[in-house]
Coordinates of C-alpha atoms in Angstrom, one line a residue:
X1310 CA -82.2 -35.6 -47.5
X1311 CA -85.7 -33.8 -49.5
X1312 CA -86.0 -36.8 -51.3
X1313 CA -86.0 -39.3 -48.1
X1314 CA -88.1 -36.9 -46.0
X1315 CA -90.5 -35.1 -48.6
X1316 CA -91.2 -38.6 -50.5
X1317 CA -94.9 -38.3 -52.0
X1318 CA -96.1 -41.3 -53.2
X1319 CA -100.4 -41.5 -54.9
X1320 CA -100.6 -44.9 -55.7
X1321 CA -104.8 -45.9 -57.4
X1322 CA -105.5 -49.2 -56.2
X1323 CA -106.8 -51.6 -58.5
X1324 CA -110.1 -52.2 -59.5
X1325 CA -110.4 -55.5 -57.8
X1326 CA -109.2 -54.2 -54.2
X1327 CA -112.9 -53.4 -52.7
X1328 CA -112.4 -52.4 -48.8
X1329 CA -114.9 -54.8 -48.2
X1330 CA -112.6 -57.3 -49.1
X1331 CA -109.6 -56.4 -47.1
X1332 CA -110.7 -54.5 -43.8
X1333 CA -108.0 -52.2 -42.1
X1334 CA -105.5 -53.1 -44.8
X1335 CA -106.9 -51.6 -48.2
X1336 CA -109.0 -48.8 -49.7
X1337 CA -110.3 -48.0 -53.0
X1338 CA -109.3 -44.4 -52.8
X1339 CA -106.0 -42.7 -53.8
X1340 CA -103.6 -43.1 -51.0
X1341 CA -101.1 -40.2 -50.2
X1342 CA -97.5 -40.3 -47.9
X1343 CA -97.9 -36.9 -46.7
X1344 CA -94.7 -35.0 -46.2
X1345 CA -94.8 -35.3 -42.3
X1346 CA -91.2 -37.0 -41.5
X1347 CA -89.2 -34.2 -39.7
X1348 CA -86.5 -32.5 -41.1
X1349 CA -85.1 -29.0 -41.1
X1350 CA -87.4 -27.6 -43.5
X1351 CA -90.5 -28.5 -41.2
X1352 CA -89.5 -28.9 -37.8
X1353 CA -87.9 -26.1 -35.4
X1354 CA -86.2 -25.8 -32.3
X1355 CA -88.5 -25.7 -29.3
X1356 CA -91.3 -23.1 -30.2
X1357 CA -89.2 -20.5 -31.5
X1358 CA -91.2 -20.6 -35.1
X1359 CA -94.7 -20.5 -34.2
X1360 CA -96.8 -17.8 -34.4
X1361 CA -98.7 -16.0 -31.8
X1362 CA -102.3 -15.4 -32.4
X1363 CA -103.9 -12.7 -34.4
X1364 CA -105.5 -10.0 -32.7
X1365 CA -109.2 -9.7 -33.6
X1366 CA -110.2 -6.4 -35.4
X1367 CA -113.7 -6.9 -35.2
X1368 CA -117.0 -8.8 -33.1
X1369 CA -117.2 -11.1 -36.1
X1370 CA -113.1 -11.7 -36.8
X1371 CA -112.9 -15.4 -36.2
X1372 CA -110.1 -16.8 -33.6
X1373 CA -106.6 -17.0 -36.2
X1374 CA -103.6 -18.3 -35.1
X1375 CA -101.6 -22.0 -34.7
X1376 CA -102.6 -25.0 -33.5
X1377 CA -100.9 -27.6 -31.5
X1378 CA -101.8 -31.6 -31.5
X1379 CA -101.6 -32.6 -27.5
X1380 CA -102.8 -35.6 -25.9
X1381 CA -105.6 -37.8 -27.2
X1382 CA -109.1 -37.6 -26.2
X1383 CA -111.4 -40.6 -26.9
X1384 CA -108.3 -41.9 -29.0
X1385 CA -108.6 -38.5 -31.6
X1386 CA -105.7 -35.9 -31.1
X1387 CA -106.9 -32.9 -29.1
X1388 CA -106.1 -29.6 -31.2
X1389 CA -105.4 -26.9 -28.9
X1390 CA -105.0 -23.4 -29.8
X1391 CA -101.7 -21.7 -29.1
X1392 CA -102.8 -18.5 -27.1
X1393 CA -99.1 -17.8 -26.2
X1394 CA -95.7 -19.7 -27.5
X1395 CA -93.6 -18.1 -24.7
X1396 CA -96.3 -17.6 -22.2
X1397 CA -95.5 -16.5 -18.5
X1398 CA -99.0 -15.5 -17.5
X1399 CA -99.3 -18.4 -15.5
X1400 CA -96.3 -19.6 -14.8
X1401 CA -92.7 -18.4 -13.3
X1402 CA -90.8 -20.1 -16.3
X1403 CA -91.5 -20.1 -20.3
X1404 CA -94.3 -22.1 -20.9
X1405 CA -96.8 -22.9 -24.6
X1406 CA -100.3 -21.6 -23.4
X1407 CA -103.1 -23.7 -25.3
X1408 CA -106.5 -23.7 -25.1
X1409 CA -108.5 -26.3 -26.9
X1410 CA -110.4 -25.7 -29.6
X1411 CA -113.2 -27.4 -29.0
X1412 CA -115.4 -28.4 -26.0
X1413 CA -114.3 -32.2 -25.2
X1414 CA -117.1 -33.0 -23.2
X1415 CA -120.4 -31.9 -21.2
X1416 CA -120.1 -31.7 -17.3
X1417 CA -121.7 -29.6 -14.3
X1418 CA -119.9 -26.7 -12.5
X1419 CA -120.6 -28.2 -9.5
X1420 CA -122.8 -31.0 -7.7
X1421 CA -123.5 -29.5 -4.2
X1422 CA -126.6 -27.6 -2.8
X1423 CA -124.2 -25.2 -0.8
X1424 CA -122.2 -21.6 -1.2
X1425 CA -119.4 -23.4 -2.7
X1426 CA -119.8 -22.6 -6.4
X1427 CA -116.1 -21.6 -6.7
X1428 CA -113.4 -23.5 -8.8
X1429 CA -111.7 -24.3 -6.1
X1430 CA -114.3 -26.7 -4.8
X1431 CA -115.5 -27.5 -8.5
X1432 CA -116.0 -31.1 -9.2
X1433 CA -115.0 -30.3 -13.2
X1434 CA -111.4 -28.9 -11.5
X1435 CA -111.4 -32.7 -9.7
X1436 CA -112.3 -34.4 -12.8
X1437 CA -109.8 -32.8 -15.3
X1438 CA -107.2 -32.8 -12.7
X1439 CA -107.6 -36.4 -12.0
X1440 CA -109.0 -38.6 -14.6
X1441 CA -108.9 -36.3 -17.8
X1442 CA -105.0 -35.8 -17.0
X1443 CA -104.9 -39.0 -16.6
X1444 CA -106.6 -40.7 -19.6
X1445 CA -105.9 -38.1 -22.2
X1446 CA -101.8 -38.0 -22.0
X1447 CA -99.3 -40.2 -21.9
X1448 CA -97.0 -40.0 -18.5
X1449 CA -94.1 -38.2 -20.4
X1450 CA -97.2 -35.5 -21.8
X1451 CA -98.2 -35.1 -18.3
X1452 CA -95.1 -34.6 -16.8
X1453 CA -94.5 -31.7 -19.3
X1454 CA -97.4 -30.1 -18.4
X1455 CA -96.6 -27.8 -16.1
X1456 CA -98.7 -26.1 -12.6
X1457 CA -100.1 -23.2 -13.4
X1458 CA -100.7 -20.9 -10.7
X1459 CA -102.4 -17.0 -9.7
X1460 CA -104.7 -15.5 -11.6
X1461 CA -103.1 -14.1 -14.4
X1462 CA -102.6 -10.9 -13.7
X1463 CA -106.3 -10.1 -14.9
X1464 CA -108.3 -7.5 -13.8
X1465 CA -111.4 -6.2 -14.6
X1466 CA -112.2 -2.8 -15.5
X1467 CA -114.1 -1.0 -13.0
X1468 CA -118.4 -1.0 -14.1
X1469 CA -117.8 -3.7 -16.6
X1470 CA -119.9 -6.5 -17.4
X1471 CA -117.0 -8.9 -15.8
X1472 CA -116.6 -7.1 -12.6
X1473 CA -120.5 -6.8 -12.1
X1474 CA -120.8 -10.2 -12.4
X1475 CA -117.8 -12.3 -11.5
X1476 CA -117.0 -9.9 -9.0
X1477 CA -112.7 -10.7 -9.5
X1478 CA -110.4 -12.8 -11.4
X1479 CA -110.4 -16.3 -10.7
X1480 CA -106.5 -18.1 -9.3
X1481 CA -106.2 -21.5 -10.5
X1482 CA -103.1 -24.1 -9.0
X1483 CA -103.7 -26.4 -11.5
X1484 CA -102.4 -28.6 -14.3
X1485 CA -105.6 -28.3 -16.3
X1486 CA -107.9 -25.8 -15.9
X1487 CA -111.0 -23.5 -18.1
X1488 CA -110.2 -20.3 -19.1
X1489 CA -111.2 -16.8 -17.0
X1490 CA -113.3 -14.4 -18.3
X1491 CA -110.7 -12.0 -18.4
X1492 CA -108.5 -14.6 -20.8
X1493 CA -111.4 -15.3 -23.1
X1494 CA -111.5 -10.9 -23.5
X1495 CA -107.5 -10.6 -23.9
X1496 CA -106.7 -9.9 -27.6
X1497 CA -103.1 -11.1 -27.5
X1498 CA -104.7 -14.6 -26.9
X1499 CA -106.9 -14.0 -30.2
X1500 CA -109.8 -13.2 -28.7
X1501 CA -112.2 -10.2 -28.7
X1502 CA -112.2 -7.7 -26.0
X1503 CA -115.9 -7.3 -25.8
X1504 CA -117.7 -9.6 -23.5
X1505 CA -120.9 -9.9 -25.6
X1506 CA -123.3 -8.0 -23.3
X1507 CA -123.6 -4.2 -24.1
X1508 CA -122.9 -2.1 -21.0
X1509 CA -126.0 0.2 -19.9
X1510 CA -125.9 3.7 -18.6
X1511 CA -123.6 4.4 -15.5
X1512 CA -121.2 2.6 -14.0
X1513 CA -123.4 -1.0 -13.3
X1514 CA -125.3 -3.1 -15.6
X1515 CA -128.8 -2.0 -15.3
X1516 CA -131.3 -4.3 -16.0
X1517 CA -131.3 -7.7 -17.8
X1518 CA -127.7 -7.7 -19.2
X1519 CA -129.6 -10.5 -21.7
X1520 CA -130.8 -7.2 -23.5
X1521 CA -127.9 -5.9 -26.7
X1522 CA -126.0 -8.8 -26.3
X1523 CA -123.7 -9.1 -29.6
X1524 CA -122.4 -12.2 -31.1
X1525 CA -118.5 -12.9 -30.5
X1526 CA -117.4 -14.8 -33.6
X1527 CA -113.9 -16.3 -31.8
X1528 CA -115.1 -16.7 -28.4
X1529 CA -117.9 -19.6 -30.0
X1530 CA -116.7 -22.9 -29.8
X1531 CA -118.1 -26.3 -31.1
X1532 CA -118.3 -29.9 -29.5
X1533 CA -115.7 -31.8 -30.8
X1534 CA -116.6 -33.3 -34.4
X1535 CA -119.3 -31.1 -34.8
X1536 CA -120.1 -28.2 -36.8
X1537 CA -122.4 -26.4 -34.2
X1538 CA -121.5 -23.8 -31.7
X1539 CA -121.9 -24.4 -28.2
X1540 CA -122.0 -23.2 -25.0
X1541 CA -118.6 -23.7 -22.5
X1542 CA -117.9 -22.9 -19.2
X1543 CA -115.3 -20.7 -17.8
X1544 CA -114.0 -21.2 -14.1
X1545 CA -115.2 -17.9 -13.3
X1546 CA -117.8 -18.7 -11.1
X1547 CA -121.1 -16.4 -10.4
X1548 CA -120.5 -13.5 -7.8
X1549 CA -123.5 -12.2 -5.2
X1550 CA -124.8 -9.6 -8.2
X1551 CA -126.3 -13.1 -9.8
X1552 CA -128.5 -13.5 -6.6
X1553 CA -128.2 -16.7 -6.7
X1554 CA -124.7 -18.0 -4.8
X1555 CA -126.2 -20.8 -3.2
X1556 CA -127.2 -22.4 -6.1
X1557 CA -125.3 -25.4 -7.5
X1558 CA -123.5 -25.4 -10.9
X1559 CA -124.0 -21.5 -11.2
X1560 CA -120.8 -20.4 -13.4
X1561 CA -119.1 -17.8 -15.7
X1562 CA -120.0 -19.8 -19.8
X1563 CA -119.6 -18.4 -23.1
X1564 CA -123.0 -19.2 -25.2
X1565 CA -123.4 -20.2 -28.1
X1566 CA -123.0 -16.9 -29.7
X1567 CA -119.8 -16.0 -28.1
X1568 CA -121.7 -14.0 -25.2
X1569 CA -120.1 -13.9 -21.6
X1570 CA -123.1 -15.1 -18.8
X1571 CA -123.9 -16.7 -15.9
X1572 CA -125.2 -20.9 -16.4
X1573 CA -128.8 -21.7 -15.5
X1574 CA -129.2 -23.7 -12.7
X1575 CA -128.2 -27.7 -13.0
X1576 CA -126.8 -27.4 -16.8
X1577 CA -124.3 -29.6 -18.3
X1578 CA -122.6 -27.7 -20.7
X1579 CA -119.2 -27.5 -22.8
X1580 CA -115.7 -28.5 -21.1
X1581 CA -112.6 -26.7 -23.0
X1582 CA -109.6 -27.8 -21.2
X1583 CA -106.5 -25.3 -21.2
X1584 CA -103.1 -25.9 -19.8
X1585 CA -99.3 -24.7 -20.5
X1586 CA -95.9 -27.1 -21.3
X1587 CA -93.4 -26.3 -19.7
X1588 CA -90.8 -24.9 -22.3
X1589 CA -87.8 -26.3 -21.5
X1590 CA -89.3 -30.1 -22.3
X1591 CA -90.4 -29.2 -25.6
X1592 CA -87.6 -30.2 -28.1
X1593 CA -88.7 -29.8 -31.5
X1594 CA -92.2 -28.1 -33.1
X1595 CA -93.0 -29.5 -36.5
X1596 CA -95.5 -28.6 -39.0
X1597 CA -98.3 -31.4 -39.5
X1598 CA -100.3 -29.7 -42.4
X1599 CA -98.0 -28.8 -45.0
X1600 CA -98.4 -24.8 -44.2
X1601 CA -95.1 -22.4 -43.4
X1602 CA -94.0 -21.4 -39.9
X1603 CA -95.3 -18.4 -38.2
X1604 CA -98.2 -18.2 -40.3
X1605 CA -101.6 -18.5 -38.8
X1606 CA -103.5 -21.8 -39.6
X1607 CA -100.1 -23.7 -39.4
X1608 CA -100.7 -26.6 -37.3
X1609 CA -97.9 -28.6 -35.6
X1610 CA -96.8 -32.2 -33.3
X1611 CA -94.5 -31.6 -30.0
X1612 CA -91.1 -33.6 -29.4
X1613 CA -90.9 -33.7 -26.0
X1614 CA -87.6 -34.4 -23.8
X1615 CA -87.7 -38.1 -22.2
X1616 CA -85.1 -38.0 -19.7
X1617 CA -85.1 -41.9 -19.6
X1618 CA -83.9 -42.0 -23.4
X1619 CA -80.0 -41.7 -23.9
X1620 CA -77.8 -41.9 -26.4
X1621 CA -73.8 -41.5 -26.8
X1622 CA -70.8 -42.6 -29.1
X1623 CA -70.3 -45.9 -28.2
X1624 CA -67.2 -46.6 -25.7
X1625 CA -63.8 -47.3 -27.5
X1626 CA -65.0 -45.9 -30.8
X1627 CA -64.3 -42.9 -32.8
X1628 CA -66.4 -40.7 -35.0
X1629 CA -64.8 -41.3 -38.3
X1630 CA -64.8 -39.0 -41.9
X1631 CA -64.8 -40.5 -45.7
X1632 CA -64.8 -37.4 -47.6
X1633 CA -68.0 -35.9 -46.0
X1634 CA -69.5 -39.2 -45.5
X1635 CA -69.7 -39.1 -41.8
X1636 CA -70.1 -42.4 -39.5
X1637 CA -71.2 -42.1 -35.7
X1638 CA -70.8 -45.4 -33.5
X1639 CA -73.8 -44.7 -31.1
X1640 CA -75.3 -46.8 -28.0
X1641 CA -78.7 -45.9 -27.1
X1642 CA -79.7 -46.5 -23.0
X1643 CA -81.5 -45.9 -20.3
X1644 CA -85.2 -47.4 -19.1
X1645 CA -87.0 -46.2 -22.3
X1646 CA -83.9 -47.0 -24.5
X1647 CA -86.6 -49.8 -26.1
X1648 CA -89.0 -47.1 -27.4
X1649 CA -86.8 -45.6 -29.8
X1650 CA -87.4 -46.2 -33.1
X1651 CA -84.5 -44.1 -34.6
X1652 CA -81.4 -42.8 -34.3
X1653 CA -81.1 -39.0 -35.9
X1654 CA -78.4 -36.2 -36.6
X1655 CA -79.3 -32.4 -36.0
X1656 CA -76.4 -29.7 -37.2
X1657 CA -77.4 -26.1 -35.3
X1658 CA -75.7 -22.9 -35.9
X1659 CA -75.5 -22.2 -32.1
X1660 CA -75.3 -24.7 -29.7
X1661 CA -78.0 -26.2 -28.0
X1662 CA -80.0 -25.0 -24.9
X1663 CA -83.1 -26.2 -23.5
X1664 CA -86.1 -24.4 -24.5
X1665 CA -83.7 -22.9 -27.4
X1666 CA -82.9 -20.0 -25.2
X1667 CA -80.2 -18.6 -27.2
X1668 CA -82.6 -18.9 -30.9
X1669 CA -80.5 -21.8 -32.7
X1670 CA -81.6 -22.4 -36.3
X1671 CA -81.5 -25.9 -37.6
X1672 CA -78.6 -26.2 -40.3
X1673 CA -79.7 -29.9 -40.9
X1674 CA -81.9 -33.0 -39.3
X1675 CA -82.3 -36.6 -40.6
X1676 CA -82.5 -40.0 -39.4
X1677 CA -79.0 -41.5 -39.8
X1678 CA -78.4 -43.7 -42.5
X1679 CA -78.0 -47.6 -41.6
X1680 CA -79.3 -50.3 -39.8
X1681 CA -80.7 -48.9 -36.9
X1682 CA -80.2 -50.7 -33.2
X1683 CA -79.1 -49.7 -29.9
X1684 CA -75.8 -50.4 -30.2
X1685 CA -75.1 -49.4 -34.5
X1686 CA -73.2 -47.2 -36.3
X1687 CA -75.2 -44.7 -38.0
X1688 CA -74.1 -42.2 -41.2
X1689 CA -74.9 -39.3 -43.0
X1690 CA -73.6 -36.6 -45.4
X1691 CA -72.2 -33.1 -44.1
X1692 CA -74.1 -30.6 -46.0
X1693 CA -72.0 -29.5 -49.3
X1694 CA -72.9 -25.6 -47.4
X1695 CA -70.6 -27.0 -44.5
X1696 CA -67.0 -27.1 -44.6
X1697 CA -65.8 -29.5 -42.1
X1698 CA -62.7 -27.6 -40.8
X1699 CA -65.3 -25.0 -39.3
X1700 CA -67.2 -28.3 -37.4
X1701 CA -67.5 -26.7 -33.8
X1702 CA -66.8 -23.3 -34.6
X1703 CA -69.4 -22.0 -36.8
X1704 CA -71.7 -24.6 -36.3
X1705 CA -72.6 -27.9 -34.0
X1706 CA -73.3 -31.5 -34.4
X1707 CA -75.7 -33.6 -32.6
X1708 CA -76.8 -36.8 -32.5
X1709 CA -80.1 -38.1 -30.1
X1710 CA -82.5 -41.2 -30.1
X1711 CA -86.0 -40.7 -31.0
X1712 CA -89.3 -42.6 -30.4
X1713 CA -91.2 -41.1 -33.3
X1714 CA -95.2 -41.8 -33.3
X1715 CA -98.1 -40.7 -35.5
X1716 CA -98.6 -38.1 -37.7
X1717 CA -100.2 -35.5 -34.8
X1718 CA -98.8 -37.5 -31.6
X1719 CA -96.3 -36.3 -29.5
X1720 CA -92.7 -37.6 -30.5
X1721 CA -90.4 -38.2 -27.4
X1722 CA -86.2 -38.3 -28.1
X1723 CA -83.0 -37.7 -26.1
X1724 CA -80.8 -34.7 -25.0
X1725 CA -78.9 -34.1 -28.0
X1726 CA -75.6 -35.0 -27.2
X1727 CA -73.1 -32.6 -28.8
X1728 CA -70.4 -34.8 -31.2
X1729 CA -66.7 -33.8 -32.1
X1730 CA -65.0 -33.4 -35.5
X1731 CA -64.1 -37.0 -36.7
X1732 CA -60.9 -38.3 -37.5
X1733 CA -60.8 -38.2 -41.3
X1734 CA -60.4 -41.4 -43.3
X1735 CA -57.9 -41.6 -46.5
X1736 CA -60.4 -40.6 -49.4
X1737 CA -60.7 -43.5 -51.4
X1738 CA -58.0 -43.0 -54.3
X1739 CA -59.1 -43.4 -58.1
X1740 CA -57.5 -46.5 -59.8
X1741 CA -55.2 -44.8 -62.7
X1742 CA -56.0 -45.7 -66.2
X1743 CA -53.1 -47.9 -67.0
X1744 CA -51.8 -45.4 -69.9
X1745 CA -53.1 -42.1 -68.5
X1746 CA -53.0 -39.3 -71.2
X1747 CA -52.2 -36.2 -70.0
X1748 CA -54.2 -33.3 -71.4
X1749 CA -53.1 -29.9 -71.2
X1750 CA -55.9 -27.8 -70.2
X1751 CA -58.2 -30.5 -68.7
X1752 CA -56.6 -30.3 -64.9
X1753 CA -59.4 -30.8 -62.4
X1754 CA -62.1 -30.7 -64.9
X1755 CA -64.6 -32.0 -66.6
X1756 CA -64.3 -32.6 -70.3
X1757 CA -67.0 -34.0 -73.0
X1758 CA -65.3 -36.0 -75.5
X1759 CA -67.1 -37.9 -78.6
X1760 CA -70.2 -37.6 -76.2
X1761 CA -68.7 -38.9 -73.0
X1762 CA -67.9 -37.1 -69.9
X1763 CA -64.4 -37.3 -68.3
X1764 CA -62.8 -36.1 -65.2
X1765 CA -59.5 -34.7 -65.3
X1766 CA -57.5 -34.7 -62.1
X1767 CA -55.1 -32.0 -60.9
X1768 CA -52.0 -34.0 -62.7
X1769 CA -54.0 -34.0 -65.7
X1770 CA -55.0 -37.8 -65.8
X1771 CA -58.3 -39.3 -66.5
X1772 CA -59.8 -40.5 -62.8
X1773 CA -61.5 -44.3 -62.7
X1774 CA -63.3 -45.6 -59.9
X1775 CA -65.0 -43.5 -57.4
X1776 CA -64.4 -40.2 -57.3
X1777 CA -65.7 -37.2 -55.2
X1778 CA -66.4 -34.0 -56.9
X1779 CA -69.3 -32.2 -54.9
X1780 CA -70.9 -35.8 -55.0
X1781 CA -69.8 -39.1 -56.1
X1782 CA -69.5 -40.2 -59.5
X1783 CA -68.0 -43.1 -60.6
X1784 CA -65.8 -44.2 -64.0
X1785 CA -65.5 -47.2 -65.6
X1786 CA -61.4 -48.1 -66.4
X1787 CA -61.2 -46.0 -69.9
X1788 CA -62.6 -42.9 -67.4
X1789 CA -65.8 -42.6 -69.0
X1790 CA -68.5 -41.7 -66.4
X1791 CA -71.3 -43.7 -65.9
X1792 CA -75.3 -43.5 -65.6
X1793 CA -77.7 -45.6 -64.4
X1794 CA -78.2 -48.8 -62.0
X1795 CA -74.4 -49.8 -61.2
X1796 CA -73.6 -53.3 -59.2
X1797 CA -69.8 -52.8 -57.4
X1798 CA -68.5 -55.3 -54.8
X1799 CA -72.0 -57.0 -55.2
X1800 CA -73.8 -53.5 -53.8
X1801 CA -75.7 -51.5 -56.4
X1802 CA -75.9 -48.0 -56.8
X1803 CA -77.7 -45.9 -58.8
X1804 CA -76.0 -43.0 -60.4
X1805 CA -78.5 -40.2 -62.2
X1806 CA -78.4 -38.8 -65.6
X1807 CA -76.1 -36.4 -64.5
X1808 CA -73.6 -39.0 -63.1
X1809 CA -73.9 -38.3 -59.3
X1810 CA -74.8 -40.9 -56.7
X1811 CA -78.1 -40.7 -55.3
X1812 CA -79.0 -41.9 -51.6
X1813 CA -82.3 -41.9 -49.9
X1814 CA -85.9 -42.1 -51.8
X1815 CA -85.6 -42.2 -55.6
X1816 CA -88.3 -43.0 -58.0
X1817 CA -87.7 -44.9 -61.0
X1818 CA -90.4 -46.1 -63.9
X1819 CA -93.2 -45.4 -61.1
X1820 CA -91.4 -47.6 -58.4
X1821 CA -89.5 -46.5 -55.2
X1822 CA -86.3 -47.4 -54.4
X1823 CA -84.2 -46.7 -51.1
X1824 CA -80.7 -46.2 -51.1
X1825 CA -78.6 -45.5 -48.4
X1826 CA -76.3 -42.7 -47.3
X1827 CA -73.6 -44.9 -48.6
X1828 CA -75.3 -45.4 -52.2
X1829 CA -76.0 -48.9 -51.9
X1830 CA -79.8 -50.4 -52.9
X1831 CA -81.6 -51.7 -49.7
X1832 CA -83.5 -55.2 -49.9
X1833 CA -85.8 -56.9 -47.6
X1834 CA -87.5 -55.3 -44.2
X1835 CA -86.5 -51.8 -43.6
X1836 CA -87.4 -49.1 -40.6
X1837 CA -87.2 -45.4 -42.1
X1838 CA -87.7 -42.8 -40.0
X1839 CA -90.1 -45.3 -37.7
X1840 CA -92.1 -47.3 -40.1
X1841 CA -91.3 -50.3 -41.6
X1842 CA -91.3 -50.9 -45.5
X1843 CA -90.5 -53.8 -47.7
X1844 CA -88.2 -53.8 -50.5
X1845 CA -87.8 -56.6 -52.9
X1846 CA -84.8 -58.6 -54.2
X1847 CA -84.8 -56.1 -57.0
X1848 CA -84.7 -52.9 -54.4
X1849 CA -88.6 -51.5 -55.5
X1850 CA -90.8 -50.8 -52.4
X1851 CA -93.5 -53.9 -52.3
X1852 CA -96.9 -51.6 -52.1
X1853 CA -100.3 -53.1 -52.3
X1854 CA -99.5 -56.8 -51.9
X1855 CA -98.6 -59.4 -49.1
X1856 CA -94.8 -59.9 -48.4
X1857 CA -94.1 -62.7 -46.3
X1858 CA -97.5 -62.6 -44.8
X1859 CA -97.6 -59.1 -43.9
X1860 CA -99.7 -56.6 -45.7
X1861 CA -98.3 -53.5 -46.9
X1862 CA -100.4 -50.5 -47.9
X1863 CA -100.5 -48.2 -51.4
X1864 CA -97.9 -46.4 -49.9
X1865 CA -95.7 -49.0 -49.0
X1866 CA -95.8 -49.1 -45.2
X1867 CA -96.4 -51.7 -42.3
X1868 CA -99.3 -51.1 -40.2
X1869 CA -101.6 -53.9 -40.2
X1870 CA -99.8 -56.5 -38.1
X1871 CA -101.8 -59.8 -38.8
X1872 CA -99.5 -62.4 -40.7
X1873 CA -101.4 -64.3 -43.1
X1874 CA -100.3 -67.8 -44.4
X1875 CA -101.8 -70.7 -46.8
X1876 CA -103.6 -73.3 -44.9
X1877 CA -105.4 -76.4 -46.9
X1878 CA -108.5 -78.6 -46.5
X1879 CA -110.5 -80.7 -48.7
X1880 CA -111.9 -77.9 -51.0
X1881 CA -108.6 -76.6 -51.4
X1882 CA -106.2 -73.7 -50.9
X1883 CA -107.1 -70.6 -48.6
X1884 CA -105.1 -67.8 -47.7
X1885 CA -106.0 -66.5 -44.1
X1886 CA -104.2 -64.4 -41.7
X1887 CA -104.1 -64.1 -37.7
X1888 CA -106.8 -61.9 -37.2
X1889 CA -109.4 -64.0 -38.6
X1890 CA -109.6 -62.3 -42.3
X1891 CA -109.4 -64.5 -45.4
X1892 CA -108.8 -63.4 -48.9
X1893 CA -112.1 -64.0 -51.2
X1894 CA -113.7 -62.6 -54.2
X1895 CA -110.6 -61.0 -56.0
X1896 CA -107.3 -60.9 -57.0
X1897 CA -104.5 -60.6 -54.7
X1898 CA -100.8 -60.0 -55.3
X1899 CA -98.5 -62.6 -52.6
X1900 CA -94.7 -63.2 -52.7
X1901 CA -95.1 -61.7 -56.0
X1902 CA -97.5 -63.3 -57.8
X1903 CA -101.4 -62.6 -58.2
X1904 CA -103.8 -65.4 -56.9
X1905 CA -107.3 -65.4 -57.9
X1906 CA -109.7 -66.4 -54.8
X1907 CA -113.5 -67.4 -55.4
X1908 CA -116.7 -66.3 -53.7
X1909 CA -116.1 -68.5 -50.1
X1910 CA -112.3 -68.0 -50.1
X1911 CA -110.6 -71.0 -52.0
X1912 CA -107.8 -70.1 -54.4
X1913 CA -108.8 -70.9 -58.1
X1914 CA -104.9 -71.0 -59.3
X1915 CA -102.8 -72.4 -56.4

C-alpha cells in the first residue's frame, strides 16, 4: 500500500520546456508528487491524534500547536489554529475549536453612532455569519460548523485589565465569531495569560493603561499573505470605563505587539474568524505536511461526512476471498453519488463510532483496486498481520465512498458501512509437474538448487504456476521461480528480484507503472485516489507530454483540462488546444513522438 499511497516522483523538465511556452501546463522547476494520498500512516479517525496547543512559558513564546485547513478565502485554503481538538467551551457536544491563524480582511466593528457598540449588534458579526460564511465554505462545510453559544465560562479576575476595560465576557450565538479577551489570555488555547498591559497600584488600572505595556508574541497575528503583524478585533466591546461608549467602532482588540487595547474611532482593522466544527461530522484528519501525529506544527485536512453520499454491497452479490485477495461488489448511491471519486476500504481494531468516541485505531486504509464506478467491484489484499478468521471479532472491515479534493481542501465521504467476512473461493491449485520428484526434507519449504529457487509443497513436490507463500509467486513448468515481467493469459505481471508479485505503484528503470490489486499491469486512462493518469501500451506512465490531446504533468497527473489537436492551413501544421494555447518555439512530445515547432507555431517536422 505504501508504494501506492506514498509514491514520490521528482522529474526535471527538459531545458527546452519553458513556462512561457505552456502556461498552466509545465514549469522549469523540479516537480514533486507529495505523499498526501490518504492511508493509515497519515490519517486518523476524527480528531483523535491531533495535538492540542502547547502552553506558552513566557511572553516571548510564539503560538505553537496544530493547524487545520478548512474553507477558502479568496481562493486560498484558510489556515486555522486548533485551540482545542475536543472542545465543549462553546458547544454542548464535542467540537474542533478553530481560530484563524491570520486576519483575513479588515473591517470596522460597528458603523452606527449610538450606544449599540456590542458584538450582538455589530456589523462584523452580521458579515461573518452571512456573506463570509456562505462565500468561504462549501455547503457541507457550513453544515459542519456548529452554532457556538454562551461566553465560554470566561471570568475576568477582579481588578484585571480585562475587567476594567471590558466589564464582562461577551456571550455569542453564532457559527462564526471573534475571540473574547478571555480566550486570548487562555493558556489552554496556547495563548499567554498576560494581557500585555501592566496592572498599576490597587485594584484598578490607574492612569494611562498604555504605559508599561509588554509585547505578547503569541497574541500577534499578521494579515493573510503578509509577514507584518497587524491589529485585530476581539468581540469584547469597550465598557463604560473607556468613556467613549457612544462612539462607533469602539471595541476590544489586540494591537500589533500583542497587547489588549480598545480601538480608536472608526478604525478598520483585522478580522480573524473563529468557529467550532461538530466533531461527530469529522470522519478523518489527514496530515498534509509530512510531520507526525500529536506534534506541534503538524498540518491537517479534514474529511467530513456527506449524508447524501452512500455505499452498500450490491444487491444479490457476495463478498468473496481468493486467498487474501478480497473482492467487494459495491454500489454508490445518494444525491451526491456523482461527486464520488473513489471507493475505499477501512479496517479498524474496534467498531466504528461517530466522532471516534470509542478511540478506535486504523489498521488499514486504502482505495479499492479495480475500475471505479457507481456499480463496480473493488479489491484489496488483507494485510499479512490479519487472520481472515478474526474478521468481525478482532478487527472490523468497512467500505466507504469518498469525494477526494485538493491537497489542502476538505474531503467528503459516506458513513463507513461494515461488511461481513467473505465467502472463500478455492485457492488456485498449482499445476503439478508431470513427473514430480519428491525430495526428502524439502516439504513446504524453499530450496535453492543450482542457483535457481524452487518451492516444495506439503507433499514434497515442486509447485508450478501461481502459488501463494505469504505473497504470490509464479513458477514455470519445471518449478523454477520466475522474476521480472511475465505475461500470463494476456496480462502482464511484475515479479521482484525476490519473486514476489508486486501491486500498486512500481518504479523500474526510471519509469512508473501501476499494477492493480491482482498484480495485472494497467494501461490507458486510470483514476487513482481521485487523480487521472495515463499509462501507455507498455504500461509506463505518461509524463511531461501530450496523450490523446491532453497534457500530462511532470508527475503524471492530468490537471489541465483543455484538449489539443492538430490543425493545418496553407502555411503548415500546428498544434492548438481548446483554450487557445498553441505549441511554438520548442520541442513537444505528442503521442509518443517529439515534434519541433518554430517561433510562429508551425511544426518543423510534421
